[in-house]
Short mmCIF file of C-alpha atoms in Angstrom, two decimals:
data_model
loop_
_atom_site.label_atom_id
_atom_site.label_comp_id
_atom_site.label_asym_id
_atom_site.label_seq_id
_atom_site.Cartn_x
_atom_site.Cartn_y
_atom_site.Cartn_z
CA MET A 175 8.42 4.20 -8.43
CA ILE A 176 7.85 3.89 -12.13
CA HIS A 177 10.37 5.10 -14.66
CA ILE A 178 9.75 6.13 -18.27
CA GLU A 179 12.88 6.51 -20.33
CA VAL A 180 14.29 5.85 -23.82
CA SER A 181 16.71 3.10 -24.65
CA LYS A 182 20.25 3.79 -25.76
CA SER A 183 19.56 2.35 -29.17
CA ASP A 184 16.64 4.67 -29.71
CA ILE A 185 18.66 7.67 -28.61
CA LYS A 186 21.28 6.79 -31.29
CA LYS A 187 18.55 6.47 -34.00
CA ILE A 188 17.10 9.87 -32.97
CA ASN A 189 20.58 11.52 -32.94
CA LYS A 190 21.27 10.15 -36.39
CA ALA A 191 17.93 11.30 -37.77
CA LEU A 192 18.53 14.78 -36.45
CA ASP A 193 22.16 15.04 -37.78
CA ASN A 194 23.63 14.35 -34.43
CA SER A 195 22.31 17.48 -32.93
CA GLU A 196 22.25 16.77 -29.18
CA LYS A 197 20.24 19.92 -28.46
CA ASN A 198 17.47 18.90 -30.84
CA SER A 199 17.60 15.27 -29.80
CA ASN A 200 17.27 16.16 -26.16
CA LYS A 201 14.24 18.44 -26.80
CA VAL A 202 12.53 15.65 -28.77
CA LEU A 203 13.22 13.09 -26.00
CA ARG A 204 12.05 15.36 -23.23
CA LYS A 205 8.69 16.24 -25.04
CA ALA A 206 8.08 12.51 -25.96
CA ILE A 207 8.90 11.18 -22.44
CA ASN A 208 6.73 13.80 -20.68
CA ASP A 209 3.77 13.32 -22.99
CA THR A 210 4.01 9.58 -22.46
CA ALA A 211 4.35 9.84 -18.74
CA LYS A 212 1.31 12.20 -18.51
CA LYS A 213 -0.87 9.62 -20.38
CA ALA A 214 0.60 6.81 -18.42
CA LEU A 215 -0.91 8.22 -15.18
CA LEU A 216 -4.37 7.78 -16.65
CA LEU A 217 -3.64 4.31 -18.11
CA ILE A 218 -2.29 3.04 -14.84
CA ALA A 219 -5.18 4.41 -12.80
CA ARG A 220 -7.73 2.97 -15.25
CA ALA A 221 -6.04 -0.43 -15.08
CA ALA A 222 -5.99 -0.61 -11.30
CA GLY A 223 -9.51 0.84 -11.03
CA LYS A 224 -10.86 -2.01 -13.17
CA GLU A 225 -9.14 -4.65 -11.05
CA TYR A 226 -9.84 -3.66 -7.42
CA VAL A 227 -13.16 -3.43 -5.55
CA GLY A 228 -14.14 -0.84 -3.13
CA LYS A 229 -13.68 2.97 -2.87
CA PHE A 230 -10.80 3.21 -5.33
CA LYS A 231 -12.04 5.33 -8.25
CA ILE A 232 -9.90 6.19 -11.15
CA SER A 233 -9.67 9.84 -10.02
CA THR A 234 -8.72 8.83 -6.51
CA LEU A 235 -5.93 6.54 -7.86
CA LYS A 236 -4.60 9.17 -10.19
CA GLU A 237 -4.52 11.77 -7.34
CA ASN A 238 -2.24 9.51 -5.41
CA MET A 239 0.42 9.58 -8.15
CA VAL A 240 3.04 12.36 -8.49
CA LEU A 241 4.85 12.85 -11.86
CA LYS A 242 8.34 14.09 -11.92
CA LYS A 243 8.85 15.33 -15.53
CA ALA A 244 12.03 14.78 -17.60
CA SER A 245 14.25 17.71 -18.38
CA VAL A 246 16.91 18.31 -21.08
CA GLY A 247 19.54 17.46 -18.45
CA SER A 248 17.74 14.39 -17.13
CA LEU A 249 15.86 12.52 -19.76
CA GLU A 250 13.78 10.36 -17.45
CA ALA A 251 10.27 10.82 -16.03
CA SER A 252 9.24 9.06 -12.91
CA ILE A 253 5.74 8.35 -11.36
CA ASN A 254 5.70 7.98 -7.58
CA ALA A 255 2.60 6.63 -5.80
CA ARG A 256 1.78 7.61 -2.22
CA GLY A 257 0.09 5.81 0.73
CA GLY A 258 0.46 2.95 3.18
CA ALA A 259 -1.50 -0.18 3.53
CA ASN A 260 -5.25 0.21 3.08
CA ASP A 261 -7.85 -0.86 5.63
CA LEU A 262 -9.55 -4.10 4.42
CA ILE A 263 -12.94 -2.36 4.94
CA ASP A 264 -11.96 0.02 2.06
CA PHE A 265 -12.39 -2.93 -0.32
CA LYS A 266 -15.41 -5.29 -0.19
CA VAL A 267 -16.57 -6.81 3.16
CA SER A 268 -19.90 -8.66 3.52
CA GLY A 269 -21.71 -10.45 6.26
CA LYS A 270 -23.87 -9.88 9.25
CA ALA A 271 -23.00 -9.30 12.94
CA GLY A 272 -22.27 -12.53 14.66
CA LYS A 273 -21.70 -14.40 11.45
CA VAL A 274 -18.39 -15.05 9.65
CA LEU A 275 -17.47 -11.96 7.53
CA LYS A 276 -16.16 -12.41 4.00
CA ALA A 277 -13.88 -10.13 2.06
CA LYS A 278 -12.18 -9.70 -1.26
CA VAL A 279 -9.80 -7.18 -2.79
CA LEU A 280 -9.73 -8.04 -6.51
CA LYS A 281 -12.93 -8.07 -8.56
CA SER A 282 -11.77 -11.39 -10.07
CA SER A 283 -11.33 -12.98 -6.67
CA LYS A 284 -13.87 -14.96 -4.59
CA LEU A 285 -15.02 -13.78 -1.20
CA GLU A 286 -12.73 -15.32 1.52
CA LYS A 287 -13.82 -16.05 5.06
CA LEU A 288 -12.30 -13.78 7.76
CA ILE A 289 -11.71 -16.33 10.50
CA LYS A 290 -8.55 -17.57 12.04
CA GLY A 291 -9.05 -20.75 14.05
CA ASP A 292 -12.19 -19.92 16.04
CA ILE A 293 -11.54 -16.14 16.06
CA LYS A 294 -13.92 -14.32 13.81
CA ALA A 295 -13.28 -10.91 12.30
CA PHE A 296 -15.92 -8.20 12.87
CA ILE A 297 -16.45 -4.54 12.15
CA THR A 298 -16.08 -1.99 14.86
CA THR A 299 -15.80 1.79 15.27
CA PHE A 300 -13.03 3.01 17.52
CA SER A 301 -13.33 5.99 19.95
CA SER A 302 -11.45 8.02 17.30
CA GLY A 303 -14.44 7.52 14.91
CA HIS A 304 -12.46 5.22 12.63
CA THR A 305 -14.37 2.19 11.46
CA ALA A 306 -12.39 -0.94 10.57
CA VAL A 307 -12.52 -4.77 10.19
CA VAL A 308 -10.70 -6.21 13.25
CA GLN A 309 -9.80 -9.49 14.85
CA ARG A 310 -8.93 -10.24 18.44
CA ASP A 311 -5.15 -10.60 18.76
CA SER A 312 -4.20 -13.94 20.49
CA GLY A 313 -0.52 -13.21 20.01
CA GLY A 314 0.39 -13.53 23.69
CA MET A 315 0.72 -11.45 26.82
CA ILE A 316 2.08 -8.31 25.13
CA ALA A 317 -0.75 -8.24 22.69
CA THR A 318 -3.48 -8.71 25.28
CA ARG A 319 -5.06 -7.09 28.39
CA ARG A 320 -6.45 -8.86 31.42
CA ASN A 321 -9.99 -8.75 32.71
CA LYS A 322 -10.78 -7.73 36.33
CA SER A 323 -10.00 -11.21 37.66
CA GLY A 324 -6.68 -11.13 35.94
CA ARG A 325 -7.59 -13.68 33.34
CA ILE A 326 -7.02 -13.34 29.55
CA THR A 327 -9.97 -14.38 27.36
CA LYS A 328 -10.82 -13.84 23.82
CA HIS A 329 -13.20 -11.02 24.89
CA ASN A 330 -10.44 -8.82 26.40
CA GLN A 331 -7.78 -9.41 23.87
CA ARG A 332 -6.49 -6.42 22.05
CA LEU A 333 -8.20 -5.60 18.73
CA LYS A 334 -6.10 -5.75 15.52
CA SER A 335 -7.20 -3.91 12.39
CA LEU A 336 -7.02 -5.92 9.18
CA TYR A 337 -5.21 -4.27 6.27
CA SER A 338 -4.59 -5.05 2.64
CA VAL A 339 -2.60 -3.92 -0.38
CA SER A 340 -1.35 -0.29 -0.55
CA ILE A 341 -2.10 2.07 -3.27
CA PRO A 342 1.58 2.10 -4.46
CA SER A 343 1.39 -1.69 -4.80
CA MET A 344 -2.01 -1.46 -6.57
CA LEU A 345 -0.61 1.01 -9.09
CA GLY A 346 2.87 -0.40 -9.57
CA GLY A 347 2.07 -4.07 -9.59
CA GLU A 348 0.60 -6.65 -11.98
CA HIS A 349 -2.88 -5.08 -11.83
CA GLY A 350 -1.55 -1.65 -12.42
CA PHE A 351 1.55 -0.57 -14.42
CA LEU A 352 2.64 -4.00 -15.39
CA LYS A 353 -0.69 -4.55 -16.99
CA VAL A 354 -0.24 -1.44 -19.34
CA GLU A 355 3.52 -1.56 -19.58
CA GLY A 356 3.41 -2.66 -23.21
CA GLU A 357 0.94 -0.01 -24.05
CA VAL A 358 3.05 2.64 -22.49
CA ASN A 359 6.15 1.55 -24.31
CA THR A 360 4.22 1.60 -27.61
CA LEU A 361 2.98 5.07 -26.82
CA LEU A 362 6.53 6.20 -26.11
CA GLN A 363 7.69 5.04 -29.52
CA GLU A 364 4.75 6.73 -31.25
CA ASN A 365 5.51 9.99 -29.42
CA LEU A 366 9.21 9.81 -30.29
CA SER A 367 8.40 9.29 -34.03
CA LYS A 368 5.90 12.13 -33.92
CA GLU A 369 8.28 14.61 -32.28
CA VAL A 370 11.10 13.69 -34.71
CA ALA A 371 8.78 14.13 -37.72
CA LYS A 372 7.57 17.53 -36.44
CA LEU A 373 11.12 18.78 -35.89
CA LEU A 374 12.26 17.58 -39.36
CA GLU A 375 9.17 19.13 -40.98
CA ALA A 376 9.94 22.45 -39.23
CA LYS A 377 13.53 22.37 -40.41
CA GLY A 378 12.43 21.59 -43.95
CA ALA A 379 9.97 24.45 -43.87
CA SER A 380 12.71 26.84 -42.82
#
């Protein structure tokens, strides 16, 4: 969850600028916070979209965020991202059947071999129709099934799908919000100044 709120020192400054009118101050704060949070959705989605490979378009990332707006009674907006771990195949996987597959998640990363010991990862489609990168699970009796002769071999071990970073981690981490946090804070200050100036101008006109 990402929070967008105003510091206590900024609240004091705004109260003073508006003659300690709590009603006017709260209206200014609410408008500035919500305008900032709305723009932050796009900034975060753009930042993550530039960093990760695969199917994660800016529009897709933005759709996976839910904005809870600030109110006069609760001067804090929050952005919640949805989704569990993503299949590795949703990022970038390359290689041919029978060869060692390679994959990467970040555009800035190198392709890494998908092999553990002598167990190679491969792409398969399950009976459900879901296609995934999998590895045979050599984690013991519970994670395996026996062949007709009762033996366990690498060919009758259970298949384990490979996953990577979740959308909430993509959006809230160093390649998402943390990359644009400074920009969001600057935008919040600009919106606060703009809303205070608008209110003072309206009061002067009246």
